[in-house]
Amino acid sequence: PDRLADEVRRRGHVHADDLRLLGLDPDELQTDGPDGDDPPPPPVPERNVRRIADWFVAREVWQAWTDALEAGTAAYATSHPLDPWPSEAHALESAGIPDRAVLAAVAGALGYDVRDGRVLRADVAPDLGRARAAVDRVVARLTADPFDAPEQHELQADALGVRELAAAETLGLLLRLGDGIVVLPTSPARAMRILAGLPQPFTTSDARQALGTTRRVAIPLLEHLDRRGWTRRLDGAHREVVRSRG
């Protein structure tokens, strides 16, 4: 075990397979960190070695990775205010971490979450910056008329592109339905209350008239309701509200 620990400290980090190639048995080494989902072995702090899945990491390297990930994610948020969470690939490269299992462990030690291919920090959120005023105008418009979604040229005139709208959605200000259509996050539920009052089944034209909107908005909104399981498409022309049972 002492030779194995010395080898890990010499290299900084090493995969179990590489230790086996050296004639060493990774399972002989007690570490002072977790091994996947298994209970950690008795800690041996003087060895200063941590195991994450099949990786053995010297304590100094672990600390360096922790510092690098903390600084790197902060720098990324500053330089990418609309989309402040780096991808796993970016985080791995910038912090010098060898694989995703180790990245998840380092992120977890910092209280971060690795999800959907990104490293998420709870203390970081998108910053709309100068786009905030334009988003607020869209929100005010939709508050007055929930299905009066701005047209593409109106969004472009306000410099609201894909990144700005995605950031507004992440902040819970808008909901993107696709095809450049945005509504309030509450608009689908409001639409359901109206559609539930229609004779069932109903057509797209029935829904459009009841909602007081256009086909441009009605179709992606109805498709969104279908995906959520709130409405059901029966054929090429008809849908119905899915009634809850119980």
Short mmCIF file of C-alpha atoms in Angstrom, two decimals:
data_model
loop_
_atom_site.label_atom_id
_atom_site.label_comp_id
_atom_site.label_asym_id
_atom_site.label_seq_id
_atom_site.Cartn_x
_atom_site.Cartn_y
_atom_site.Cartn_z
CA PRO A 1 0.00 0.00 0.00
CA ASP A 2 2.80 2.46 0.78
CA ARG A 3 4.36 1.96 -2.65
CA LEU A 4 0.97 2.42 -4.27
CA ALA A 5 0.29 5.61 -2.32
CA ASP A 6 3.75 6.89 -3.21
CA GLU A 7 3.05 6.26 -6.89
CA VAL A 8 -0.23 8.19 -6.71
CA ARG A 9 1.43 11.11 -4.97
CA ARG A 10 4.29 11.06 -7.49
CA ARG A 11 1.93 11.19 -10.47
CA GLY A 12 -0.72 13.39 -8.87
CA HIS A 13 -3.54 11.29 -10.25
CA VAL A 14 -3.59 7.84 -11.78
CA HIS A 15 -6.17 5.38 -13.11
CA ALA A 16 -6.53 1.98 -11.47
CA ASP A 17 -5.68 0.25 -14.76
CA ASP A 18 -2.33 2.03 -14.87
CA LEU A 19 -1.58 0.90 -11.32
CA ARG A 20 -2.32 -2.69 -12.29
CA LEU A 21 0.10 -2.39 -15.22
CA LEU A 22 2.75 -1.53 -12.64
CA GLY A 23 1.92 -4.70 -10.73
CA LEU A 24 0.06 -2.82 -7.99
CA ASP A 25 -3.33 -3.76 -6.58
CA PRO A 26 -5.52 -0.64 -6.28
CA ASP A 27 -7.83 -2.38 -3.81
CA GLU A 28 -5.02 -2.60 -1.27
CA LEU A 29 -4.93 1.15 -0.80
CA GLN A 30 -7.09 2.72 1.87
CA THR A 31 -7.99 6.27 0.95
CA ASP A 32 -9.41 9.30 2.68
CA GLY A 33 -12.20 9.86 0.16
CA PRO A 34 -15.28 8.16 -1.30
CA ASP A 35 -15.21 5.29 -3.76
CA GLY A 36 -18.33 5.71 -5.89
CA ASP A 37 -21.43 4.56 -4.04
CA ASP A 38 -19.55 2.19 -1.74
CA PRO A 39 -18.93 3.09 1.91
CA PRO A 40 -15.51 4.74 2.24
CA PRO A 41 -12.77 2.64 3.80
CA PRO A 42 -11.28 3.73 7.10
CA PRO A 43 -9.55 7.06 6.48
CA VAL A 44 -5.78 7.14 6.41
CA PRO A 45 -5.13 10.90 6.18
CA GLU A 46 -1.36 10.59 6.19
CA ARG A 47 -1.53 8.91 2.80
CA ASN A 48 -3.31 11.96 1.36
CA VAL A 49 -4.93 9.93 -1.40
CA ARG A 50 -8.53 10.09 -2.54
CA ARG A 51 -10.36 7.57 -4.73
CA ILE A 52 -13.09 8.57 -7.16
CA ALA A 53 -14.45 5.62 -9.14
CA ASP A 54 -11.30 4.16 -10.77
CA TRP A 55 -9.14 7.23 -10.21
CA PHE A 56 -6.69 7.78 -7.37
CA VAL A 57 -5.90 11.42 -6.67
CA ALA A 58 -3.29 13.03 -4.45
CA ARG A 59 -4.75 15.54 -2.03
CA GLU A 60 -2.76 18.42 -3.52
CA VAL A 61 -4.10 17.67 -7.00
CA TRP A 62 -7.65 17.37 -5.65
CA GLN A 63 -7.30 20.81 -4.08
CA ALA A 64 -5.88 22.22 -7.30
CA TRP A 65 -8.83 20.85 -9.27
CA THR A 66 -11.27 22.26 -6.73
CA ASP A 67 -9.67 25.69 -6.92
CA ALA A 68 -9.51 25.56 -10.72
CA LEU A 69 -13.17 24.56 -11.10
CA GLU A 70 -14.32 27.26 -8.69
CA ALA A 71 -12.30 29.95 -10.45
CA GLY A 72 -13.10 28.64 -13.92
CA THR A 73 -16.86 28.56 -13.45
CA ALA A 74 -16.80 32.07 -11.98
CA ALA A 75 -14.77 33.36 -14.92
CA TYR A 76 -17.08 31.63 -17.39
CA ALA A 77 -20.15 33.23 -15.80
CA THR A 78 -18.53 36.65 -16.08
CA SER A 79 -17.63 36.21 -19.75
CA HIS A 80 -20.91 34.50 -20.73
CA PRO A 81 -23.60 36.38 -18.77
CA LEU A 82 -26.53 35.14 -20.87
CA ASP A 83 -25.50 31.49 -20.56
CA PRO A 84 -23.30 31.35 -17.46
CA TRP A 85 -22.89 27.61 -16.92
CA PRO A 86 -19.98 25.93 -18.73
CA SER A 87 -20.31 22.62 -20.51
CA GLU A 88 -18.76 19.52 -18.99
CA ALA A 89 -16.21 19.48 -21.80
CA HIS A 90 -15.19 23.07 -21.11
CA ALA A 91 -14.92 22.45 -17.37
CA LEU A 92 -12.85 19.29 -17.87
CA GLU A 93 -10.40 21.06 -20.16
CA SER A 94 -10.11 24.30 -18.21
CA ALA A 95 -9.62 22.60 -14.81
CA GLY A 96 -7.45 19.76 -16.14
CA ILE A 97 -9.78 17.10 -14.72
CA PRO A 98 -9.42 13.68 -16.42
CA ASP A 99 -13.03 12.49 -16.77
CA ARG A 100 -16.68 13.15 -15.98
CA ALA A 101 -16.85 10.96 -12.88
CA VAL A 102 -14.06 12.97 -11.29
CA LEU A 103 -15.66 16.23 -12.45
CA ALA A 104 -18.93 15.26 -10.74
CA ALA A 105 -17.05 14.54 -7.50
CA VAL A 106 -15.12 17.81 -7.58
CA ALA A 107 -18.27 19.76 -8.44
CA GLY A 108 -20.17 18.03 -5.65
CA ALA A 109 -17.48 18.98 -3.15
CA LEU A 110 -18.06 22.61 -4.13
CA GLY A 111 -21.83 22.30 -3.92
CA TYR A 112 -22.24 22.44 -7.70
CA ASP A 113 -24.41 20.16 -9.80
CA VAL A 114 -23.44 18.48 -13.07
CA ARG A 115 -26.64 18.07 -15.07
CA ASP A 116 -27.68 18.07 -18.72
CA GLY A 117 -24.05 18.36 -19.78
CA ARG A 118 -23.36 21.50 -17.76
CA VAL A 119 -21.77 22.48 -14.47
CA LEU A 120 -24.43 24.39 -12.53
CA ARG A 121 -23.76 26.78 -9.66
CA ALA A 122 -26.70 27.79 -7.49
CA ASP A 123 -25.15 31.20 -6.92
CA VAL A 124 -25.05 31.96 -10.66
CA ALA A 125 -27.95 32.98 -12.90
CA PRO A 126 -28.21 34.47 -16.39
CA ASP A 127 -27.80 38.23 -16.55
CA LEU A 128 -29.87 39.83 -19.29
CA GLY A 129 -28.00 43.11 -19.05
CA ARG A 130 -29.25 45.60 -21.62
CA ALA A 131 -31.78 43.05 -22.92
CA ARG A 132 -33.71 43.18 -19.64
CA ALA A 133 -35.70 46.27 -20.65
CA ALA A 134 -36.78 44.63 -23.92
CA VAL A 135 -37.76 41.42 -22.12
CA ASP A 136 -39.77 43.46 -19.62
CA ARG A 137 -41.67 45.06 -22.51
CA VAL A 138 -42.53 41.63 -23.91
CA VAL A 139 -43.66 40.47 -20.45
CA ALA A 140 -45.87 43.57 -20.09
CA ARG A 141 -47.40 42.95 -23.51
CA LEU A 142 -48.16 39.31 -22.70
CA THR A 143 -49.51 40.22 -19.28
CA ALA A 144 -52.07 42.43 -21.03
CA ASP A 145 -52.84 39.76 -23.66
CA PRO A 146 -51.32 36.32 -22.88
CA PHE A 147 -51.52 35.06 -26.46
CA ASP A 148 -50.33 38.19 -28.28
CA ALA A 149 -46.85 36.82 -28.92
CA PRO A 150 -44.48 39.27 -30.63
CA GLU A 151 -43.57 38.50 -34.22
CA GLN A 152 -40.02 37.68 -35.20
CA HIS A 153 -39.32 41.10 -36.66
CA GLU A 154 -40.49 42.74 -33.42
CA LEU A 155 -38.14 40.59 -31.36
CA GLN A 156 -35.28 41.36 -33.73
CA ALA A 157 -36.00 45.08 -33.53
CA ASP A 158 -35.55 44.80 -29.76
CA ALA A 159 -32.32 42.79 -30.20
CA LEU A 160 -33.91 39.72 -28.63
CA GLY A 161 -32.26 36.74 -30.25
CA VAL A 162 -32.04 33.08 -29.34
CA ARG A 163 -29.55 33.61 -26.48
CA GLU A 164 -31.52 36.45 -24.91
CA LEU A 165 -34.80 34.53 -25.07
CA ALA A 166 -33.16 31.38 -23.70
CA ALA A 167 -31.80 33.39 -20.77
CA ALA A 168 -35.23 34.93 -20.15
CA GLU A 169 -36.73 31.43 -20.14
CA THR A 170 -34.12 30.19 -17.67
CA LEU A 171 -35.01 33.12 -15.40
CA GLY A 172 -38.69 32.11 -15.55
CA LEU A 173 -39.75 35.28 -17.38
CA LEU A 174 -40.80 33.75 -20.70
CA LEU A 175 -41.62 30.36 -22.22
CA ARG A 176 -40.36 29.48 -25.68
CA LEU A 177 -42.79 27.41 -27.73
CA GLY A 178 -40.58 27.03 -30.79
CA ASP A 179 -40.60 28.82 -34.14
CA GLY A 180 -39.67 32.05 -32.37
CA ILE A 181 -42.90 32.13 -30.36
CA VAL A 182 -42.67 33.24 -26.73
CA VAL A 183 -45.43 33.49 -24.13
CA LEU A 184 -45.57 33.79 -20.37
CA PRO A 185 -44.82 30.64 -18.33
CA THR A 186 -48.42 30.85 -17.08
CA SER A 187 -49.94 31.02 -20.57
CA PRO A 188 -50.33 27.24 -21.11
CA ALA A 189 -52.34 26.85 -17.90
CA ARG A 190 -54.47 29.84 -18.85
CA ALA A 191 -55.05 28.33 -22.29
CA MET A 192 -56.16 25.07 -20.70
CA ARG A 193 -58.83 26.79 -18.65
CA ILE A 194 -60.23 28.30 -21.83
CA LEU A 195 -59.96 25.14 -23.93
CA ALA A 196 -61.64 23.06 -21.22
CA GLY A 197 -64.73 25.21 -21.73
CA LEU A 198 -65.02 24.35 -25.42
CA PRO A 199 -67.18 21.54 -26.79
CA GLN A 200 -64.91 18.52 -27.07
CA PRO A 201 -63.22 17.68 -29.35
CA PHE A 202 -62.21 21.02 -30.83
CA THR A 203 -60.34 22.15 -33.92
CA THR A 204 -57.33 24.42 -34.21
CA SER A 205 -59.67 27.10 -35.50
CA ASP A 206 -61.92 26.67 -32.44
CA ALA A 207 -58.90 27.03 -30.15
CA ARG A 208 -57.54 30.03 -32.05
CA GLN A 209 -60.83 31.89 -31.79
CA ALA A 210 -61.34 31.02 -28.12
CA LEU A 211 -57.83 32.18 -27.25
CA GLY A 212 -58.14 35.30 -29.38
CA THR A 213 -54.89 34.65 -31.21
CA THR A 214 -53.51 33.64 -34.59
CA ARG A 215 -52.58 30.29 -36.10
CA ARG A 216 -48.94 31.38 -35.78
CA VAL A 217 -49.34 31.25 -31.98
CA ALA A 218 -52.14 28.70 -31.63
CA ILE A 219 -50.39 25.81 -33.39
CA PRO A 220 -47.12 25.79 -31.37
CA LEU A 221 -49.13 26.41 -28.19
CA LEU A 222 -51.37 23.40 -28.89
CA GLU A 223 -48.33 21.28 -29.72
CA HIS A 224 -46.82 22.32 -26.39
CA LEU A 225 -50.00 21.24 -24.60
CA ASP A 226 -49.88 17.91 -26.45
CA ARG A 227 -46.29 17.31 -25.31
CA ARG A 228 -47.25 18.03 -21.72
CA GLY A 229 -50.11 15.54 -21.95
CA TRP A 230 -52.73 18.21 -21.25
CA THR A 231 -54.38 17.84 -24.64
CA ARG A 232 -54.57 14.89 -27.00
CA ARG A 233 -54.56 15.02 -30.78
CA LEU A 234 -57.26 12.73 -32.14
CA ASP A 235 -56.72 13.19 -35.88
CA GLY A 236 -55.45 15.77 -38.32
CA ALA A 237 -58.14 18.25 -37.35
CA HIS A 238 -59.26 17.57 -33.78
CA ARG A 239 -57.94 17.60 -30.23
CA GLU A 240 -59.46 17.13 -26.83
CA VAL A 241 -58.58 18.18 -23.31
CA VAL A 242 -57.20 15.27 -21.28
CA ARG A 243 -59.39 15.01 -18.21
CA SER A 244 -57.70 13.96 -14.99
CA ARG A 245 -59.03 10.83 -13.36
CA GLY A 246 -59.77 10.51 -9.72
#
